[in-house]
mmCIF file of C-alpha atoms and ligand atoms in Angstrom:
data_model
loop_
_atom_site.group_PDB
_atom_site.id
_atom_site.type_symbol
_atom_site.label_atom_id
_atom_site.label_comp_id
_atom_site.label_asym_id
_atom_site.label_seq_id
_atom_site.Cartn_x
_atom_site.Cartn_y
_atom_site.Cartn_z
ATOM 1 C CA MET C 13 53.736 77.126 85.063
ATOM 2 C CA PRO C 14 56.030 78.459 87.793
ATOM 3 C CA ILE C 15 59.724 77.602 87.909
ATOM 4 C CA ILE C 16 60.419 75.243 90.812
ATOM 5 C CA ALA C 17 63.730 75.778 92.591
ATOM 6 C CA PRO C 18 64.416 73.133 95.255
ATOM 7 C CA SER C 19 66.503 74.584 98.084
ATOM 8 C CA LEU C 20 69.415 72.342 98.949
ATOM 9 C CA LEU C 21 69.473 73.719 102.505
ATOM 10 C CA ALA C 22 66.870 71.107 103.455
ATOM 11 C CA ALA C 23 68.759 68.202 101.856
ATOM 12 C CA ASP C 24 70.815 65.530 103.609
ATOM 13 C CA PHE C 25 74.225 67.233 103.789
ATOM 14 C CA SER C 26 76.011 63.892 104.111
ATOM 15 C CA ASN C 27 74.829 62.983 100.619
ATOM 16 C CA LEU C 28 74.511 66.207 98.622
ATOM 17 C CA ARG C 29 75.362 64.842 95.182
ATOM 18 C CA HIS C 30 72.696 62.174 95.448
ATOM 19 C CA GLU C 31 70.188 64.638 96.914
ATOM 20 C CA MET C 32 70.772 66.997 94.007
ATOM 21 C CA GLY C 33 70.159 64.126 91.581
ATOM 22 C CA SER C 34 66.823 63.399 93.229
ATOM 23 C CA VAL C 35 65.459 66.781 92.053
ATOM 24 C CA ALA C 36 66.993 66.639 88.574
ATOM 25 C CA GLU C 37 63.661 67.407 86.879
ATOM 26 C CA ALA C 38 63.570 70.880 88.451
ATOM 27 C CA PRO C 39 65.137 73.490 86.137
ATOM 28 C CA TRP C 40 66.774 75.524 88.931
ATOM 29 C CA LEU C 41 68.630 74.533 92.094
ATOM 30 C CA HIS C 42 68.548 77.092 94.922
ATOM 31 C CA LEU C 43 71.745 77.339 96.976
ATOM 32 C CA ASP C 44 71.649 79.327 100.230
ATOM 33 C CA VAL C 45 74.951 80.813 101.337
ATOM 34 C CA MET C 46 74.867 82.145 104.936
ATOM 35 C CA ASP C 47 77.615 83.837 106.905
ATOM 36 C CA GLY C 48 76.468 83.914 110.540
ATOM 37 C CA HIS C 49 76.550 87.716 110.364
ATOM 38 C CA PHE C 50 73.917 88.936 107.897
ATOM 39 C CA VAL C 51 71.754 86.044 109.103
ATOM 40 C CA PRO C 52 72.084 84.126 112.378
ATOM 41 C CA ASN C 53 73.167 80.876 110.720
ATOM 42 C CA ILE C 54 76.027 79.448 108.667
ATOM 43 C CA SER C 55 75.394 77.051 105.773
ATOM 44 C CA PHE C 56 77.900 76.347 102.994
ATOM 45 C CA GLY C 57 79.958 78.332 100.542
ATOM 46 C CA MET C 58 81.844 78.336 97.260
ATOM 47 C CA PRO C 59 83.794 75.060 97.640
ATOM 48 C CA VAL C 60 80.535 73.132 98.023
ATOM 49 C CA ILE C 61 78.907 74.893 95.054
ATOM 50 C CA LYS C 62 81.989 74.222 92.938
ATOM 51 C CA ALA C 63 82.065 70.537 93.888
ATOM 52 C CA LEU C 64 78.403 70.082 92.976
ATOM 53 C CA ARG C 65 78.475 72.049 89.710
ATOM 54 C CA PRO C 66 79.683 69.271 87.357
ATOM 55 C CA HIS C 67 76.992 66.890 88.598
ATOM 56 C CA SER C 68 73.877 68.876 87.723
ATOM 57 C CA ARG C 69 72.345 70.400 84.615
ATOM 58 C CA ALA C 70 70.106 72.738 86.626
ATOM 59 C CA ARG C 71 70.686 76.451 86.695
ATOM 60 C CA PHE C 72 72.494 77.256 89.938
ATOM 61 C CA ASP C 73 70.460 79.946 91.681
ATOM 62 C CA VAL C 74 72.718 81.213 94.456
ATOM 63 C CA HIS C 75 71.095 83.214 97.266
ATOM 64 C CA LEU C 76 73.749 85.158 99.149
ATOM 65 C CA MET C 77 72.868 86.005 102.743
ATOM 66 C CA ILE C 78 76.247 87.527 103.494
ATOM 67 C CA GLU C 79 77.554 90.955 104.364
ATOM 68 C CA PRO C 80 79.576 92.404 102.735
ATOM 69 C CA VAL C 81 78.677 90.723 99.487
ATOM 70 C CA ASP C 82 80.765 92.503 96.841
ATOM 71 C CA PRO C 83 84.142 90.907 97.688
ATOM 72 C CA TYR C 84 82.733 87.420 97.038
ATOM 73 C CA LEU C 85 80.790 87.865 93.777
ATOM 74 C CA ALA C 86 83.603 86.793 91.461
ATOM 75 C CA ALA C 87 84.311 83.662 93.496
ATOM 76 C CA VAL C 88 80.621 82.744 93.506
ATOM 77 C CA ALA C 89 80.436 83.128 89.720
ATOM 78 C CA GLU C 90 83.616 81.102 89.330
ATOM 79 C CA ALA C 91 82.207 78.357 91.531
ATOM 80 C CA GLY C 92 79.412 77.907 88.997
ATOM 81 C CA ALA C 93 76.526 80.241 89.824
ATOM 82 C CA ASP C 94 74.203 81.057 86.917
ATOM 83 C CA HIS C 95 72.177 83.510 89.001
ATOM 84 C CA ILE C 96 73.470 85.527 91.937
ATOM 85 C CA THR C 97 70.831 86.947 94.250
ATOM 86 C CA VAL C 98 71.888 89.511 96.841
ATOM 87 C CA HIS C 99 69.873 91.289 99.513
ATOM 88 C CA VAL C 100 68.666 94.848 99.186
ATOM 89 C CA GLU C 101 69.163 95.237 102.960
ATOM 90 C CA GLY C 102 72.520 96.466 104.193
ATOM 91 C CA ASN C 103 73.821 97.267 100.711
ATOM 92 C CA ALA C 104 74.235 100.984 100.119
ATOM 93 C CA HIS C 105 75.550 100.305 96.607
ATOM 94 C CA LEU C 106 73.101 97.737 95.309
ATOM 95 C CA HIS C 107 73.233 99.306 91.853
ATOM 96 C CA ARG C 108 76.958 98.694 91.612
ATOM 97 C CA THR C 109 76.554 95.158 92.955
ATOM 98 C CA LEU C 110 74.051 94.331 90.203
ATOM 99 C CA GLN C 111 76.387 95.800 87.587
ATOM 100 C CA SER C 112 79.198 93.599 88.925
ATOM 101 C CA ILE C 113 77.017 90.475 88.753
ATOM 102 C CA HIS C 114 76.153 91.205 85.115
ATOM 103 C CA ALA C 115 79.808 91.870 84.319
ATOM 104 C CA LEU C 116 80.549 88.375 85.624
ATOM 105 C CA GLY C 117 78.074 86.946 83.101
ATOM 106 C CA CYS C 118 75.390 85.976 85.636
ATOM 107 C CA LYS C 119 71.731 86.880 86.012
ATOM 108 C CA ALA C 120 71.288 89.371 88.841
ATOM 109 C CA GLY C 121 68.721 88.828 91.568
ATOM 110 C CA VAL C 122 67.619 90.939 94.517
ATOM 111 C CA ALA C 123 66.072 89.414 97.635
ATOM 112 C CA ILE C 124 63.853 91.479 99.911
ATOM 113 C CA CYS C 125 63.214 90.713 103.593
ATOM 114 C CA PRO C 126 59.759 90.768 105.211
ATOM 115 C CA ALA C 127 60.290 94.168 106.907
ATOM 116 C CA THR C 128 61.492 95.943 103.749
ATOM 117 C CA PRO C 129 58.914 97.736 101.570
ATOM 118 C CA PRO C 130 58.698 96.871 97.851
ATOM 119 C CA GLU C 131 59.632 100.437 96.876
ATOM 120 C CA ALA C 132 63.203 99.639 97.931
ATOM 121 C CA LEU C 133 63.527 98.034 94.485
ATOM 122 C CA SER C 134 62.030 100.844 92.412
ATOM 123 C CA GLU C 135 65.371 102.229 91.209
ATOM 124 C CA VAL C 136 66.772 98.899 90.047
ATOM 125 C CA MET C 137 63.787 97.629 88.054
ATOM 126 C CA ASP C 138 65.668 98.348 84.825
ATOM 127 C CA MET C 139 68.539 96.033 85.711
ATOM 128 C CA VAL C 140 67.298 93.269 88.013
ATOM 129 C CA ASP C 141 66.579 89.846 86.438
ATOM 130 C CA ILE C 142 65.120 88.065 89.474
ATOM 131 C CA ILE C 143 63.245 89.464 92.473
ATOM 132 C CA LEU C 144 63.087 87.147 95.475
ATOM 133 C CA VAL C 145 60.443 87.964 98.057
ATOM 134 C CA MET C 146 61.375 86.442 101.409
ATOM 135 C CA THR C 147 58.207 84.947 102.852
ATOM 136 C CA VAL C 148 60.074 84.122 106.083
ATOM 137 C CA ASN C 149 62.934 85.900 107.827
ATOM 138 C CA PRO C 150 66.058 84.515 106.149
ATOM 139 C CA GLY C 151 68.421 82.204 107.978
ATOM 140 C CA PHE C 152 66.613 78.924 108.455
ATOM 141 C CA GLY C 153 64.565 76.376 106.565
ATOM 142 C CA GLY C 154 61.274 74.994 107.787
ATOM 143 C CA GLN C 155 59.737 78.267 109.019
ATOM 144 C CA LYS C 156 56.123 79.275 108.741
ATOM 145 C CA PHE C 157 55.010 81.258 105.697
ATOM 146 C CA LEU C 158 54.304 84.929 106.470
ATOM 147 C CA HIS C 159 50.908 85.715 104.922
ATOM 148 C CA GLY C 160 51.549 89.445 105.266
ATOM 149 C CA GLN C 161 54.002 89.190 102.351
ATOM 150 C CA LEU C 162 51.274 88.442 99.797
ATOM 151 C CA ALA C 163 50.512 92.135 99.340
ATOM 152 C CA LYS C 164 54.187 92.784 98.588
ATOM 153 C CA ILE C 165 54.200 90.041 95.949
ATOM 154 C CA ARG C 166 51.191 91.702 94.287
ATOM 155 C CA THR C 167 52.842 95.132 94.383
ATOM 156 C CA LEU C 168 56.086 93.804 92.917
ATOM 157 C CA ALA C 169 54.170 91.909 90.210
ATOM 158 C CA GLY C 170 52.606 95.267 89.272
ATOM 159 C CA MET C 171 55.996 96.993 89.274
ATOM 160 C CA ILE C 172 57.354 94.246 86.999
ATOM 161 C CA ARG C 173 54.423 94.659 84.578
ATOM 162 C CA GLN C 174 55.083 98.386 84.522
ATOM 163 C CA SER C 175 58.772 97.888 83.806
ATOM 164 C CA GLY C 176 57.857 95.920 80.699
ATOM 165 C CA ARG C 177 60.808 93.655 81.448
ATOM 166 C CA ASP C 178 60.929 89.909 81.781
ATOM 167 C CA ILE C 179 61.753 89.738 85.501
ATOM 168 C CA VAL C 180 61.307 86.470 87.421
ATOM 169 C CA LEU C 181 59.326 86.972 90.634
ATOM 170 C CA GLY C 182 60.405 84.357 93.170
ATOM 171 C CA VAL C 183 59.244 83.559 96.675
ATOM 172 C CA ASP C 184 61.364 81.904 99.348
ATOM 173 C CA GLY C 185 60.311 80.461 102.703
ATOM 174 C CA GLY C 186 57.439 78.274 103.801
ATOM 175 C CA ILE C 187 56.429 77.430 100.231
ATOM 176 C CA ASP C 188 54.518 74.158 99.942
ATOM 177 C CA GLU C 189 51.375 72.815 98.272
ATOM 178 C CA THR C 190 49.201 74.930 100.585
ATOM 179 C CA THR C 191 50.954 78.259 100.057
ATOM 180 C CA THR C 192 51.727 77.727 96.344
ATOM 181 C CA PRO C 193 48.204 78.683 95.182
ATOM 182 C CA LEU C 194 48.361 81.886 97.251
ATOM 183 C CA VAL C 195 51.729 83.101 96.006
ATOM 184 C CA THR C 196 51.168 82.169 92.365
ATOM 185 C CA GLU C 197 47.798 83.883 92.371
ATOM 186 C CA ALA C 198 49.547 86.966 93.766
ATOM 187 C CA GLY C 199 51.993 86.864 90.834
ATOM 188 C CA ALA C 200 54.944 84.663 91.828
ATOM 189 C CA THR C 201 56.540 82.913 88.854
ATOM 190 C CA MET C 202 59.295 81.049 90.713
ATOM 191 C CA LEU C 203 58.978 78.978 93.864
ATOM 192 C CA VAL C 204 61.885 78.132 96.158
ATOM 193 C CA ALA C 205 61.092 75.155 98.367
ATOM 194 C CA GLY C 206 63.335 73.353 100.830
ATOM 195 C CA SER C 207 61.407 71.268 103.358
ATOM 196 C CA ALA C 208 58.390 70.812 101.077
ATOM 197 C CA ILE C 209 60.607 68.930 98.616
ATOM 198 C CA PHE C 210 63.570 67.444 100.514
ATOM 199 C CA GLY C 211 61.351 66.603 103.452
ATOM 200 C CA LYS C 212 59.446 64.116 101.262
ATOM 201 C CA ASP C 213 60.664 60.683 100.215
ATOM 202 C CA ASP C 214 59.358 61.056 96.658
ATOM 203 C CA ARG C 215 60.969 64.247 95.382
ATOM 204 C CA ARG C 216 59.600 63.943 91.877
ATOM 205 C CA ALA C 217 56.059 63.771 93.278
ATOM 206 C CA ALA C 218 56.797 66.737 95.548
ATOM 207 C CA VAL C 219 57.963 68.888 92.613
ATOM 208 C CA GLU C 220 54.979 67.780 90.513
ATOM 209 C CA GLY C 221 52.627 68.439 93.434
ATOM 210 C CA MET C 222 53.834 72.019 93.682
ATOM 211 C CA ARG C 223 53.418 72.549 89.947
ATOM 212 C CA ALA C 224 49.910 71.157 90.146
ATOM 213 C CA ALA C 225 49.030 73.422 93.088
ATOM 214 C CA ALA C 226 49.984 76.598 91.186
ATOM 215 C CA ARG C 227 47.248 79.025 90.218
ATOM 216 C CA PRO C 228 48.905 81.309 87.663
ATOM 217 C CA ALA C 229 48.192 85.001 88.076
ATOM 218 C CA VAL C 230 46.949 85.264 84.464
ATOM 219 C CA LEU C 231 44.027 82.978 85.280
ATOM 220 C CA ALA C 232 43.387 84.758 88.557
ATOM 221 C CA ALA C 233 43.452 88.149 86.840
ATOM 222 C CA SER C 234 40.935 87.106 84.177
ATOM 223 C CA GLY C 235 38.402 86.486 86.952
ATOM 224 C CA GLU C 236 38.819 89.937 88.470
HETATM 225 C C1 DX5 G 301 65.940 80.697 104.158
HETATM 226 C C2 DX5 G 301 66.425 80.268 102.803
HETATM 227 C C3 DX5 G 301 65.479 79.391 102.099
HETATM 228 C C4 DX5 G 301 65.158 78.078 102.787
HETATM 229 C C5 DX5 G 301 63.699 77.820 102.567
HETATM 230 O O1 DX5 G 301 66.722 81.718 104.626
HETATM 231 O O2 DX5 G 301 66.627 81.407 101.989
HETATM 232 O O3 DX5 G 301 65.856 79.173 100.740
HETATM 233 O O4 DX5 G 301 65.917 76.994 102.321
HETATM 234 O O5 DX5 G 301 63.318 76.730 103.308
HETATM 235 P P1 DX5 G 301 61.811 76.226 103.443
HETATM 236 O O6 DX5 G 301 61.317 75.978 102.040
HETATM 237 O O7 DX5 G 301 61.946 74.987 104.246
HETATM 238 O O8 DX5 G 301 61.042 77.306 104.122
HETATM 239 ZN ZN1 ZN G 302 66.996 81.069 99.842
#
């Protein structure tokens, strides 16, 4: 069963506390922080995360699309992040960044953009807790899933198996009931979904629908 992480970016920003409550059955909440520099959009930051934190029991899965990232890690952890995911792109000292995230007591994630090869993560497999494959170019919700990323998900699933570590393999962008079977079959164990959940009136049904659409890689592999 994959972990479902609703992305608050697609929620009604005039009513965030209520929106967050509407997806309370999901174990993770995905929070997209954008700076208008690393990505061509600006979303929300630490004050919003901090204000929401007391009103949810979900794990706060913070996806930082900002550059530089290091100066803000402590503030993000303080605001209430349980997981901090940073991008491999534009970070010459990713290793140090992941060490800093762990030192702050958070799980460390690495996101990888569509144009970046999976090998970019090979030297951090011993320390990363979450890998987030971007299945769209980051910056906006509601974009079309990039099918070309399926091969990368498979490769990273293999690299995770080889590491022998319990690394969560997430996907982010264009994930809905149609793409869920494809990504889970390829090895994804965590699904970020914005529009596919907050775009529906019945959020509980949307989360359940995604769970039901999953085709876990174990089952797929047994048929190979
Ligand atoms: C995009 C963000 C995503 C976004 C996904 O840069 O990282 O988390 O909210 O939105 P959907 O699910 O609508 O593609
Ligand atoms: Zn995201």
